[in-house]
PDB file of C-alpha atoms in Angstrom:
ATOM      1  CA  MET A  14      -0.278   4.415  28.008  1.00 80.00           C
ATOM      2  CA  PRO A  15      -0.561   7.745  26.152  1.00 92.00           C
ATOM      3  CA  GLU A  16      -3.834   9.627  26.413  1.00 96.00           C
ATOM      4  CA  GLN A  17      -6.055  10.614  23.495  1.00 97.00           C
ATOM      5  CA  ARG A  18      -5.812  14.213  22.316  1.00 98.00           C
ATOM      6  CA  THR A  19      -8.219  16.774  20.895  1.00 98.00           C
ATOM      7  CA  LEU A  20      -8.049  20.407  19.866  1.00 98.00           C
ATOM      8  CA  ARG A  21      -7.798  23.074  22.536  1.00 98.00           C
ATOM      9  CA  LYS A  22     -10.174  25.363  20.594  1.00 97.00           C
ATOM     10  CA  SER A  23     -12.095  25.532  17.308  1.00 97.00           C
ATOM     11  CA  ILE A  24     -10.414  26.751  14.126  1.00 97.00           C
ATOM     12  CA  SER A  25     -11.811  27.605  10.686  1.00 97.00           C
ATOM     13  CA  ILE A  26      -9.972  27.416   7.382  1.00 97.00           C
ATOM     14  CA  SER A  27     -11.360  28.640   4.059  1.00 97.00           C
ATOM     15  CA  GLY A  28     -10.343  28.038   0.477  1.00 97.00           C
ATOM     16  CA  ILE A  29     -11.589  26.577  -2.771  1.00 97.00           C
ATOM     17  CA  GLY A  30     -12.777  23.031  -3.417  1.00 95.00           C
ATOM     18  CA  LEU A  31     -10.380  21.310  -5.814  1.00 94.00           C
ATOM     19  CA  HIS A  32     -13.031  19.573  -7.910  1.00 93.00           C
ATOM     20  CA  SER A  33     -16.024  21.886  -7.465  1.00 91.00           C
ATOM     21  CA  GLY A  34     -14.079  25.159  -7.743  1.00 93.00           C
ATOM     22  CA  LYS A  35     -16.447  26.594  -5.133  1.00 93.00           C
ATOM     23  CA  PRO A  36     -15.546  28.384  -1.883  1.00 96.00           C
ATOM     24  CA  ALA A  37     -15.350  25.993   1.064  1.00 96.00           C
ATOM     25  CA  THR A  38     -14.810  26.374   4.795  1.00 98.00           C
ATOM     26  CA  ILE A  39     -13.953  23.677   7.295  1.00 98.00           C
ATOM     27  CA  THR A  40     -14.204  24.266  11.038  1.00 97.00           C
ATOM     28  CA  LEU A  41     -12.269  21.855  13.224  1.00 98.00           C
ATOM     29  CA  LYS A  42     -13.756  21.546  16.714  1.00 97.00           C
ATOM     30  CA  PRO A  43     -12.698  19.652  19.827  1.00 97.00           C
ATOM     31  CA  GLY A  44     -14.114  16.132  19.977  1.00 96.00           C
ATOM     32  CA  LEU A  45     -15.142  13.876  22.825  1.00 96.00           C
ATOM     33  CA  PRO A  46     -12.945  10.997  24.051  1.00 97.00           C
ATOM     34  CA  ASN A  47     -13.291   7.881  21.884  1.00 95.00           C
ATOM     35  CA  GLN A  48     -15.302   9.824  19.270  1.00 95.00           C
ATOM     36  CA  GLY A  49     -12.612   9.747  16.599  1.00 96.00           C
ATOM     37  CA  ILE A  50     -12.663  12.133  13.645  1.00 97.00           C
ATOM     38  CA  VAL A  51     -16.205  12.936  12.510  1.00 97.00           C
ATOM     39  CA  PHE A  52     -17.291  15.021   9.509  1.00 97.00           C
ATOM     40  CA  VAL A  53     -20.528  17.018   9.612  1.00 95.00           C
ATOM     41  CA  ARG A  54     -21.972  18.838   6.598  1.00 94.00           C
ATOM     42  CA  SER A  55     -22.954  22.131   8.251  1.00 92.00           C
ATOM     43  CA  ASP A  56     -24.722  23.308   5.079  1.00 90.00           C
ATOM     44  CA  LEU A  57     -27.121  20.365   5.319  1.00 88.00           C
ATOM     45  CA  VAL A  58     -27.587  20.612   9.082  1.00 73.00           C
ATOM     46  CA  ALA A  59     -28.593  24.283   8.689  1.00 61.00           C
ATOM     47  CA  SER A  60     -31.139  23.417   6.000  1.00 61.00           C
ATOM     48  CA  GLY A  61     -32.430  20.347   7.842  1.00 58.00           C
ATOM     49  CA  ALA A  62     -31.517  18.182   4.845  1.00 55.00           C
ATOM     50  CA  GLN A  63     -28.768  16.024   6.353  1.00 48.00           C
ATOM     51  CA  ALA A  64     -29.951  12.474   5.678  1.00 47.00           C
ATOM     52  CA  LEU A  65     -28.523  10.867   8.805  1.00 43.00           C
ATOM     53  CA  PRO A  66     -30.292   8.997  11.593  1.00 40.00           C
ATOM     54  CA  SER A  67     -29.035  11.682  13.962  1.00 46.00           C
ATOM     55  CA  ILE A  68     -27.486  14.952  12.811  1.00 42.00           C
ATOM     56  CA  GLY A  69     -25.030  14.770  15.708  1.00 52.00           C
ATOM     57  CA  GLU A  70     -23.598  11.478  14.466  1.00 67.00           C
ATOM     58  CA  GLY A  71     -22.001  12.818  11.276  1.00 92.00           C
ATOM     59  CA  ILE A  72     -19.708  10.689   9.110  1.00 97.00           C
ATOM     60  CA  LYS A  73     -16.934   8.945  11.025  1.00 97.00           C
ATOM     61  CA  ALA A  74     -13.564   8.876   9.288  1.00 97.00           C
ATOM     62  CA  VAL A  75     -13.305   5.083   9.168  1.00 96.00           C
ATOM     63  CA  VAL A  76     -12.554   2.819   6.234  1.00 94.00           C
ATOM     64  CA  GLN A  77     -16.116   1.468   6.245  1.00 96.00           C
ATOM     65  CA  ASN A  78     -17.351   4.968   5.292  1.00 97.00           C
ATOM     66  CA  VAL A  79     -15.063   5.387   2.252  1.00 98.00           C
ATOM     67  CA  VAL A  80     -17.436   5.518  -0.710  1.00 97.00           C
ATOM     68  CA  SER A  81     -14.973   6.591  -3.416  1.00 96.00           C
ATOM     69  CA  THR A  82     -11.267   7.056  -4.017  1.00 96.00           C
ATOM     70  CA  GLN A  83     -11.556   8.346  -7.577  1.00 95.00           C
ATOM     71  CA  LEU A  84      -9.635  11.664  -7.774  1.00 93.00           C
ATOM     72  CA  ALA A  85     -10.038  12.147  -3.986  1.00 95.00           C
ATOM     73  CA  THR A  86     -11.073  10.249  -0.879  1.00 97.00           C
ATOM     74  CA  THR A  87     -14.811  10.604  -0.306  1.00 97.00           C
ATOM     75  CA  LEU A  88     -16.517   9.601   2.924  1.00 98.00           C
ATOM     76  CA  GLY A  89     -20.243   9.001   2.998  1.00 97.00           C
ATOM     77  CA  ARG A  90     -23.160   7.867   5.070  1.00 93.00           C
ATOM     78  CA  GLY A  91     -26.499   7.450   3.390  1.00 90.00           C
ATOM     79  CA  ARG A  92     -26.829  10.133   0.706  1.00 90.00           C
ATOM     80  CA  VAL A  93     -24.475  12.533   2.503  1.00 93.00           C
ATOM     81  CA  THR A  94     -20.844  12.711   1.369  1.00 95.00           C
ATOM     82  CA  VAL A  95     -17.784  14.857   1.936  1.00 97.00           C
ATOM     83  CA  SER A  96     -14.785  14.630  -0.378  1.00 97.00           C
ATOM     84  CA  THR A  97     -11.117  15.548  -0.515  1.00 97.00           C
ATOM     85  CA  VAL A  98     -10.688  14.648   3.157  1.00 98.00           C
ATOM     86  CA  GLU A  99      -7.186  13.183   2.918  1.00 97.00           C
ATOM     87  CA  HIS A 100      -5.140  16.334   3.638  1.00 97.00           C
ATOM     88  CA  VAL A 101      -7.047  17.363   6.750  1.00 98.00           C
ATOM     89  CA  LEU A 102      -6.996  13.756   7.991  1.00 98.00           C
ATOM     90  CA  ALA A 103      -3.228  13.584   7.440  1.00 98.00           C
ATOM     91  CA  ALA A 104      -2.785  16.826   9.389  1.00 98.00           C
ATOM     92  CA  LEU A 105      -4.926  15.637  12.308  1.00 98.00           C
ATOM     93  CA  GLN A 106      -3.034  12.348  12.465  1.00 97.00           C
ATOM     94  CA  GLY A 107       0.356  14.003  12.102  1.00 97.00           C
ATOM     95  CA  MET A 108      -0.419  16.544  14.817  1.00 98.00           C
ATOM     96  CA  GLY A 109      -1.576  13.799  17.194  1.00 96.00           C
ATOM     97  CA  VAL A 110      -5.299  14.640  17.238  1.00 98.00           C
ATOM     98  CA  ASP A 111      -7.440  11.578  17.975  1.00 97.00           C
ATOM     99  CA  ASN A 112     -10.860  13.230  18.377  1.00 97.00           C
ATOM    100  CA  ALA A 113     -12.327  16.148  16.411  1.00 97.00           C
ATOM    101  CA  VAL A 114     -15.488  17.292  14.682  1.00 97.00           C
ATOM    102  CA  CYS A 115     -14.858  18.612  11.155  1.00 97.00           C
ATOM    103  CA  GLU A 116     -17.749  20.816  10.050  1.00 96.00           C
ATOM    104  CA  VAL A 117     -17.688  21.426   6.297  1.00 96.00           C
ATOM    105  CA  ASP A 118     -20.048  23.956   4.680  1.00 95.00           C
ATOM    106  CA  GLY A 119     -20.342  21.996   1.441  1.00 93.00           C
ATOM    107  CA  PRO A 120     -19.525  18.698  -0.235  1.00 94.00           C
ATOM    108  CA  GLU A 121     -15.755  19.243  -0.338  1.00 97.00           C
ATOM    109  CA  VAL A 122     -12.911  20.203   2.012  1.00 98.00           C
ATOM    110  CA  PRO A 123     -10.880  23.183   0.708  1.00 97.00           C
ATOM    111  CA  ILE A 124      -7.689  22.097  -1.069  1.00 97.00           C
ATOM    112  CA  LEU A 125      -5.608  25.111   0.101  1.00 96.00           C
ATOM    113  CA  ASP A 126      -2.068  24.690  -1.310  1.00 95.00           C
ATOM    114  CA  GLY A 127      -2.532  20.987  -2.069  1.00 94.00           C
ATOM    115  CA  SER A 128      -0.697  19.772   1.028  1.00 96.00           C
ATOM    116  CA  SER A 129      -1.448  19.428   4.734  1.00 97.00           C
ATOM    117  CA  ILE A 130       0.822  22.238   5.938  1.00 97.00           C
ATOM    118  CA  GLN A 131      -1.873  24.906   6.314  1.00 97.00           C
ATOM    119  CA  PHE A 132      -4.052  22.496   8.286  1.00 98.00           C
ATOM    120  CA  CYS A 133      -1.026  21.598  10.462  1.00 98.00           C
ATOM    121  CA  ASP A 134      -0.242  25.284  11.057  1.00 97.00           C
ATOM    122  CA  ALA A 135      -3.848  25.974  12.078  1.00 97.00           C
ATOM    123  CA  ILE A 136      -3.864  22.989  14.462  1.00 98.00           C
ATOM    124  CA  ARG A 137      -0.556  24.170  15.952  1.00 97.00           C
ATOM    125  CA  ARG A 138      -2.021  27.659  16.539  1.00 96.00           C
ATOM    126  CA  ALA A 139      -5.163  26.219  18.143  1.00 96.00           C
ATOM    127  CA  GLY A 140      -3.191  23.816  20.307  1.00 98.00           C
ATOM    128  CA  THR A 141      -4.126  20.363  21.515  1.00 98.00           C
ATOM    129  CA  ARG A 142      -4.970  18.960  24.908  1.00 98.00           C
ATOM    130  CA  ALA A 143      -4.914  15.532  26.496  1.00 97.00           C
ATOM    131  CA  GLN A 144      -8.119  13.688  27.278  1.00 97.00           C
ATOM    132  CA  ARG A 145      -8.674  11.178  30.062  1.00 94.00           C
ATOM    133  CA  ALA A 146      -8.886   8.182  27.775  1.00 95.00           C
ATOM    134  CA  PRO A 147      -6.076   5.894  26.586  1.00 94.00           C
ATOM    135  CA  GLN A 148      -5.116   5.915  22.920  1.00 92.00           C
ATOM    136  CA  ALA A 149      -6.183   2.830  20.993  1.00 85.00           C
ATOM    137  CA  TYR A 150      -3.701   1.029  18.789  1.00 82.00           C
ATOM    138  CA  VAL A 151      -4.154  -1.280  15.837  1.00 83.00           C
ATOM    139  CA  VAL A 152      -2.136  -4.470  16.118  1.00 90.00           C
ATOM    140  CA  LEU A 153      -1.454  -6.235  12.831  1.00 91.00           C
ATOM    141  CA  ARG A 154      -1.570 -10.000  13.322  1.00 95.00           C
ATOM    142  CA  LYS A 155      -0.919 -10.915   9.692  1.00 95.00           C
ATOM    143  CA  ARG A 156       0.636  -9.365   6.637  1.00 94.00           C
ATOM    144  CA  VAL A 157      -1.480  -6.719   4.865  1.00 87.00           C
ATOM    145  CA  GLU A 158      -0.900  -5.835   1.206  1.00 88.00           C
TER     146      GLU A 158
END
């Protein structure tokens, strides 16, 4: 069975938030086995304002944490949200990354050129590495529409 993968090293990407128009930086860091993709608002952690039970927990990129899909996909936990996550998530999935911490310095991931290519290029430059944990698979047992 294939092993889970994470980033070989941390990478930062800066740009502008699509909806806020403000500068934004996301830093992708290696994650632990079975952690999945987790978003952390570094601006709130630095100010002590992150309203999470544990700052280290962040917001897991799972369907249960989707709080809005109007204009962009927004993940949230408590009062903390991060939006426009779809392009970086597509890049991580497409590049085979199972576990990563995505630190964002504001409420929105930078849009870059509007695609995932710049995220993919950054992940390619950073490299990935195998982890000693098997990949999990979703098995569909009935039709989903």
